Amino acid sequence: MNTFSQESPAALVEKSALRHIAFIMDGNGRWANARMLPREAGHKAGADTFKKIVRYCCSIGIRYCTVYAFSTENWNRPKAEVDAIMRLLDKFVREADDEKEIEFHFIGDRTPLAKDMCAHLEKLENDTRGRPYVLNIALNYGGRGEIVQAVNACLAEGKTQITKEDLTRHLYTAHCPDPDLVVRTGKELRISNYLLWQSAYAEYYFSDKMWPDLTPDDIDEMVRSFAGRKRRWGGLDKA
């Protein structure tokens, strides 16, 4: 029997020091295809799940959440699908201030995004600063590109030698700790250019569920799994 099965998720989050969980929200399109629906319907269902899951993570004391909303490679998808995703993102941003306890950060390269969307992103970030929970939404994000921009920022400061601390300071996620747990749904077993630097010592959890089917009960199971692991950080058990 799982020795943690009798403890509440909130107690396990505190006991295991699970501060930051990062999600690769995979499977929206396949969820829709299995129901003979357009892929756009899968992204709509996925957006609803995203809000539910983030709220639940906050409710059990996970202070930082990061979600992979749109990668730099996702521009290669059909235009209709990309447009549908952007409409969902724009709608979410316009309504997101209703989340009264969440501080929003949008991580990624905003250069290709529409000017009005960029303005809304910046306003939401400014208006929600200082709130108790932090949500990072990775938008036009790629881990390799993030590292390149961080190196270039260091060079622009005149650095001739770059330390780990220098690079970390210029990452999109400089405002929060590295993820403790990275979760991928959708049966795939890869990290897809996501938080490459930050996840160096993260624990991973892979779920066969498509993202729209994820529930708070699944989060509870992830928390129990994390609480039962030994994080050695490259070392050995003290025993």
mmCIF file of C-alpha atoms in Angstrom:
data_model
loop_
_atom_site.group_PDB
_atom_site.id
_atom_site.type_symbol
_atom_site.label_atom_id
_atom_site.label_comp_id
_atom_site.label_asym_id
_atom_site.label_seq_id
_atom_site.Cartn_x
_atom_site.Cartn_y
_atom_site.Cartn_z
ATOM 1 C CA MET A 1 0.000 0.000 0.000
ATOM 2 C CA ASN A 2 1.194 3.515 -0.757
ATOM 3 C CA THR A 3 2.352 4.887 2.606
ATOM 4 C CA PHE A 4 1.124 8.328 1.573
ATOM 5 C CA SER A 5 -2.386 7.213 0.592
ATOM 6 C CA GLN A 6 -3.959 8.362 3.864
ATOM 7 C CA GLU A 7 -2.489 11.858 3.848
ATOM 8 C CA SER A 8 -4.185 14.772 2.149
ATOM 9 C CA PRO A 9 -2.666 16.188 -1.048
ATOM 10 C CA ALA A 10 -2.090 19.519 0.710
ATOM 11 C CA ALA A 11 -0.190 17.767 3.517
ATOM 12 C CA LEU A 12 1.939 15.881 1.002
ATOM 13 C CA VAL A 13 2.695 19.049 -0.958
ATOM 14 C CA GLU A 14 3.987 20.656 2.230
ATOM 15 C CA LYS A 15 5.870 17.567 3.436
ATOM 16 C CA SER A 16 7.582 16.929 0.087
ATOM 17 C CA ALA A 17 8.360 20.621 -0.550
ATOM 18 C CA LEU A 18 6.602 20.481 -3.917
ATOM 19 C CA ARG A 19 6.720 24.142 -4.847
ATOM 20 C CA HIS A 20 6.626 24.142 -8.634
ATOM 21 C CA ILE A 21 4.850 21.843 -11.082
ATOM 22 C CA ALA A 22 5.196 22.248 -14.854
ATOM 23 C CA PHE A 23 2.777 20.746 -17.363
ATOM 24 C CA ILE A 24 3.161 19.709 -20.991
ATOM 25 C CA MET A 25 -0.521 19.805 -21.907
ATOM 26 C CA ASP A 26 -0.457 17.211 -24.668
ATOM 27 C CA GLY A 27 -3.304 15.394 -26.370
ATOM 28 C CA ASN A 28 -5.913 18.047 -27.141
ATOM 29 C CA GLY A 29 -6.020 17.258 -30.863
ATOM 30 C CA ARG A 30 -6.063 13.490 -30.375
ATOM 31 C CA TRP A 31 -8.812 13.857 -27.769
ATOM 32 C CA ALA A 32 -10.911 15.654 -30.380
ATOM 33 C CA ASN A 33 -10.052 13.198 -33.162
ATOM 34 C CA ALA A 34 -11.160 10.259 -31.008
ATOM 35 C CA ARG A 35 -14.560 11.944 -30.692
ATOM 36 C CA MET A 36 -14.703 12.867 -34.385
ATOM 37 C CA LEU A 37 -14.582 16.541 -33.473
ATOM 38 C CA PRO A 38 -12.432 19.276 -35.042
ATOM 39 C CA ARG A 39 -9.060 19.754 -33.358
ATOM 40 C CA GLU A 40 -10.182 23.217 -32.297
ATOM 41 C CA ALA A 41 -12.776 21.563 -30.026
ATOM 42 C CA GLY A 42 -9.955 19.703 -28.323
ATOM 43 C CA HIS A 43 -8.107 22.936 -27.625
ATOM 44 C CA LYS A 44 -11.291 24.453 -26.164
ATOM 45 C CA ALA A 45 -11.730 21.435 -23.876
ATOM 46 C CA GLY A 46 -8.038 21.647 -23.003
ATOM 47 C CA ALA A 47 -8.394 25.313 -22.044
ATOM 48 C CA ASP A 48 -11.226 24.438 -19.669
ATOM 49 C CA THR A 49 -9.103 21.690 -18.098
ATOM 50 C CA PHE A 50 -6.140 24.053 -17.788
ATOM 51 C CA LYS A 51 -8.140 26.495 -15.673
ATOM 52 C CA LYS A 52 -9.540 23.724 -13.478
ATOM 53 C CA ILE A 53 -6.139 22.093 -12.908
ATOM 54 C CA VAL A 54 -4.299 25.337 -12.125
ATOM 55 C CA ARG A 55 -6.964 26.335 -9.606
ATOM 56 C CA TYR A 56 -6.708 22.943 -7.965
ATOM 57 C CA CYS A 57 -2.913 23.110 -7.754
ATOM 58 C CA CYS A 58 -3.222 26.459 -5.993
ATOM 59 C CA SER A 59 -5.834 25.050 -3.604
ATOM 60 C CA ILE A 60 -3.445 22.349 -2.348
ATOM 61 C CA GLY A 61 -0.568 24.760 -1.858
ATOM 62 C CA ILE A 62 1.519 24.413 -5.019
ATOM 63 C CA ARG A 63 2.762 27.962 -5.329
ATOM 64 C CA TYR A 64 4.183 27.891 -8.874
ATOM 65 C CA CYS A 65 2.659 26.352 -12.011
ATOM 66 C CA THR A 66 4.038 26.522 -15.544
ATOM 67 C CA VAL A 67 2.069 25.376 -18.582
ATOM 68 C CA TYR A 68 3.256 24.810 -22.140
ATOM 69 C CA ALA A 69 0.559 26.653 -24.078
ATOM 70 C CA PHE A 70 2.222 27.231 -27.461
ATOM 71 C CA SER A 71 5.708 26.268 -28.608
ATOM 72 C CA THR A 72 7.921 27.932 -31.204
ATOM 73 C CA GLU A 73 7.315 24.827 -33.345
ATOM 74 C CA ASN A 74 3.524 25.059 -33.118
ATOM 75 C CA TRP A 75 3.493 27.726 -35.845
ATOM 76 C CA ASN A 76 3.986 24.797 -38.253
ATOM 77 C CA ARG A 77 0.466 23.556 -37.568
ATOM 78 C CA PRO A 78 -2.437 24.396 -39.929
ATOM 79 C CA LYS A 79 -3.339 28.082 -39.851
ATOM 80 C CA ALA A 80 -6.909 27.380 -38.764
ATOM 81 C CA GLU A 81 -5.656 25.485 -35.716
ATOM 82 C CA VAL A 82 -3.099 28.162 -34.824
ATOM 83 C CA ASP A 83 -5.765 30.869 -35.159
ATOM 84 C CA ALA A 84 -8.115 28.900 -32.901
ATOM 85 C CA ILE A 85 -5.414 28.543 -30.235
ATOM 86 C CA MET A 86 -4.632 32.252 -30.388
ATOM 87 C CA ARG A 87 -8.322 33.136 -30.026
ATOM 88 C CA LEU A 88 -8.546 30.939 -26.937
ATOM 89 C CA LEU A 89 -5.425 32.545 -25.481
ATOM 90 C CA ASP A 90 -6.716 36.040 -26.184
ATOM 91 C CA LYS A 91 -10.067 35.210 -24.549
ATOM 92 C CA PHE A 92 -8.316 33.764 -21.523
ATOM 93 C CA VAL A 93 -6.077 36.814 -21.108
ATOM 94 C CA ARG A 94 -9.039 39.193 -21.298
ATOM 95 C CA GLU A 95 -10.875 37.248 -18.579
ATOM 96 C CA ALA A 96 -7.923 36.127 -16.450
ATOM 97 C CA ASP A 97 -7.986 38.928 -13.897
ATOM 98 C CA ASP A 98 -10.953 37.094 -12.359
ATOM 99 C CA GLU A 99 -8.317 34.758 -10.884
ATOM 100 C CA LYS A 100 -7.776 36.972 -7.869
ATOM 101 C CA GLU A 101 -4.907 35.040 -6.253
ATOM 102 C CA ILE A 102 -2.741 34.379 -9.322
ATOM 103 C CA GLU A 103 0.238 36.412 -10.538
ATOM 104 C CA PHE A 104 0.630 35.891 -14.289
ATOM 105 C CA HIS A 105 3.833 35.640 -16.307
ATOM 106 C CA PHE A 106 4.013 34.919 -20.023
ATOM 107 C CA ILE A 107 7.327 33.312 -20.898
ATOM 108 C CA GLY A 108 8.641 33.101 -24.437
ATOM 109 C CA ASP A 109 9.403 35.289 -27.426
ATOM 110 C CA ARG A 110 6.570 37.776 -27.949
ATOM 111 C CA THR A 111 7.998 39.197 -31.173
ATOM 112 C CA PRO A 112 5.636 37.331 -33.570
ATOM 113 C CA LEU A 113 2.518 38.027 -31.478
ATOM 114 C CA ALA A 114 -0.030 40.684 -32.383
ATOM 115 C CA LYS A 115 0.618 44.071 -30.757
ATOM 116 C CA ASP A 116 -2.757 44.191 -29.036
ATOM 117 C CA MET A 117 -2.192 40.740 -27.539
ATOM 118 C CA CYS A 118 1.250 41.782 -26.281
ATOM 119 C CA ALA A 119 -0.326 44.834 -24.659
ATOM 120 C CA HIS A 120 -2.904 42.646 -22.899
ATOM 121 C CA LEU A 121 -0.195 40.249 -21.696
ATOM 122 C CA GLU A 122 1.866 43.079 -20.243
ATOM 123 C CA LYS A 123 -1.147 44.669 -18.564
ATOM 124 C CA LEU A 124 -2.172 41.379 -16.946
ATOM 125 C CA GLU A 125 1.357 40.830 -15.649
ATOM 126 C CA ASN A 126 1.502 44.336 -14.177
ATOM 127 C CA ASP A 127 -1.990 44.194 -12.678
ATOM 128 C CA THR A 128 -1.452 40.871 -10.912
ATOM 129 C CA ARG A 129 1.996 41.439 -9.449
ATOM 130 C CA GLY A 130 2.451 40.395 -5.835
ATOM 131 C CA ARG A 131 -0.296 37.777 -5.665
ATOM 132 C CA PRO A 132 0.371 34.576 -3.688
ATOM 133 C CA TYR A 133 0.411 32.053 -6.552
ATOM 134 C CA VAL A 134 2.435 32.294 -9.754
ATOM 135 C CA LEU A 135 1.313 30.966 -13.138
ATOM 136 C CA ASN A 136 3.790 30.938 -16.017
ATOM 137 C CA ILE A 137 2.203 30.495 -19.425
ATOM 138 C CA ALA A 138 4.777 29.431 -22.003
ATOM 139 C CA LEU A 139 3.724 31.201 -25.193
ATOM 140 C CA ASN A 140 5.842 30.983 -28.348
ATOM 141 C CA TYR A 141 8.311 29.253 -26.090
ATOM 142 C CA GLY A 142 11.269 26.983 -26.874
ATOM 143 C CA GLY A 143 13.877 25.856 -24.375
ATOM 144 C CA ARG A 144 16.829 26.132 -26.758
ATOM 145 C CA GLY A 145 15.768 29.608 -27.848
ATOM 146 C CA GLU A 146 15.427 30.655 -24.217
ATOM 147 C CA ILE A 147 19.015 29.614 -23.479
ATOM 148 C CA VAL A 148 20.278 31.429 -26.583
ATOM 149 C CA GLN A 149 18.523 34.673 -25.596
ATOM 150 C CA ALA A 150 19.896 34.370 -22.061
ATOM 151 C CA VAL A 151 23.447 33.953 -23.373
ATOM 152 C CA ASN A 152 23.005 36.933 -25.691
ATOM 153 C CA ALA A 153 21.714 39.033 -22.777
ATOM 154 C CA CYS A 154 24.843 38.143 -20.812
ATOM 155 C CA LEU A 155 27.048 39.087 -23.760
ATOM 156 C CA ALA A 156 25.199 42.389 -24.096
ATOM 157 C CA GLU A 157 26.204 43.138 -20.492
ATOM 158 C CA GLY A 158 29.837 42.744 -21.543
ATOM 159 C CA LYS A 159 30.345 39.314 -19.990
ATOM 160 C CA THR A 160 33.284 37.397 -21.407
ATOM 161 C CA GLN A 161 32.728 34.406 -19.172
ATOM 162 C CA ILE A 162 29.226 33.293 -18.258
ATOM 163 C CA THR A 163 28.390 31.493 -15.030
ATOM 164 C CA LYS A 164 25.365 29.360 -14.269
ATOM 165 C CA GLU A 165 24.093 32.189 -12.092
ATOM 166 C CA ASP A 166 24.459 34.702 -14.942
ATOM 167 C CA LEU A 167 22.473 32.541 -17.319
ATOM 168 C CA THR A 168 19.764 31.692 -14.781
ATOM 169 C CA ARG A 169 19.283 35.392 -14.080
ATOM 170 C CA HIS A 170 18.358 35.984 -17.735
ATOM 171 C CA LEU A 171 15.970 33.062 -18.205
ATOM 172 C CA TYR A 172 12.277 33.771 -18.665
ATOM 173 C CA THR A 173 11.688 32.024 -15.329
ATOM 174 C CA ALA A 174 14.155 34.054 -13.271
ATOM 175 C CA HIS A 175 11.300 35.091 -10.963
ATOM 176 C CA CYS A 176 10.607 31.560 -9.703
ATOM 177 C CA PRO A 177 12.360 28.370 -8.561
ATOM 178 C CA ASP A 178 13.062 25.539 -10.976
ATOM 179 C CA PRO A 179 10.245 23.009 -11.391
ATOM 180 C CA ASP A 180 10.221 20.131 -8.945
ATOM 181 C CA LEU A 181 7.894 18.021 -11.067
ATOM 182 C CA VAL A 182 7.319 18.032 -14.841
ATOM 183 C CA VAL A 183 4.139 16.326 -16.031
ATOM 184 C CA ARG A 184 3.369 15.277 -19.590
ATOM 185 C CA THR A 185 -0.016 13.943 -20.626
ATOM 186 C CA GLY A 186 -0.965 12.267 -23.909
ATOM 187 C CA LYS A 187 1.089 9.035 -23.788
ATOM 188 C CA GLU A 188 4.213 10.667 -25.255
ATOM 189 C CA LEU A 189 7.583 10.180 -23.544
ATOM 190 C CA ARG A 190 9.615 13.230 -24.500
ATOM 191 C CA ILE A 191 10.175 16.773 -23.232
ATOM 192 C CA SER A 192 9.708 18.672 -26.515
ATOM 193 C CA ASN A 193 12.142 21.545 -25.950
ATOM 194 C CA TYR A 194 10.492 22.488 -22.641
ATOM 195 C CA LEU A 195 12.349 24.073 -19.704
ATOM 196 C CA LEU A 196 15.590 22.390 -20.728
ATOM 197 C CA TRP A 197 17.800 24.293 -18.295
ATOM 198 C CA GLN A 198 15.305 24.496 -15.450
ATOM 199 C CA SER A 199 14.327 20.812 -15.422
ATOM 200 C CA ALA A 200 17.870 19.476 -14.965
ATOM 201 C CA TYR A 201 16.919 17.852 -11.637
ATOM 202 C CA ALA A 202 13.139 17.789 -11.919
ATOM 203 C CA GLU A 203 11.171 14.612 -11.380
ATOM 204 C CA TYR A 204 9.054 13.509 -14.360
ATOM 205 C CA TYR A 205 5.572 12.024 -14.480
ATOM 206 C CA PHE A 206 4.046 10.727 -17.724
ATOM 207 C CA SER A 207 0.306 10.160 -17.985
ATOM 208 C CA ASP A 208 -1.508 8.161 -20.641
ATOM 209 C CA LYS A 209 -4.497 10.491 -20.325
ATOM 210 C CA MET A 210 -5.134 13.143 -22.932
ATOM 211 C CA TRP A 211 -4.918 16.604 -21.378
ATOM 212 C CA PRO A 212 -8.684 17.395 -21.551
ATOM 213 C CA ASP A 213 -9.398 14.255 -19.471
ATOM 214 C CA LEU A 214 -7.078 15.214 -16.603
ATOM 215 C CA THR A 215 -8.784 15.659 -13.212
ATOM 216 C CA PRO A 216 -7.832 16.801 -9.715
ATOM 217 C CA ASP A 217 -7.717 13.119 -8.728
ATOM 218 C CA ASP A 218 -4.885 12.697 -11.242
ATOM 219 C CA ILE A 219 -3.040 15.606 -9.626
ATOM 220 C CA ASP A 220 -3.431 13.880 -6.265
ATOM 221 C CA GLU A 221 -1.804 10.752 -7.706
ATOM 222 C CA MET A 222 1.062 12.824 -9.121
ATOM 223 C CA VAL A 223 1.590 14.435 -5.718
ATOM 224 C CA ARG A 224 1.655 11.009 -4.035
ATOM 225 C CA SER A 225 4.147 9.767 -6.625
ATOM 226 C CA PHE A 226 6.392 12.788 -6.082
ATOM 227 C CA ALA A 227 6.199 12.490 -2.293
ATOM 228 C CA GLY A 228 7.353 8.879 -2.515
ATOM 229 C CA ARG A 229 10.503 9.625 -4.504
ATOM 230 C CA LYS A 230 13.998 10.318 -3.171
ATOM 231 C CA ARG A 231 15.611 13.353 -4.730
ATOM 232 C CA ARG A 232 19.365 12.837 -4.537
ATOM 233 C CA TRP A 233 20.496 15.804 -6.670
ATOM 234 C CA GLY A 234 23.249 13.664 -8.154
ATOM 235 C CA GLY A 235 24.424 12.384 -4.774
ATOM 236 C CA LEU A 236 23.708 9.335 -2.625
ATOM 237 C CA ASP A 237 21.268 8.628 0.181
ATOM 238 C CA LYS A 238 22.621 9.852 3.513
ATOM 239 C CA ALA A 239 22.249 6.328 4.901
#
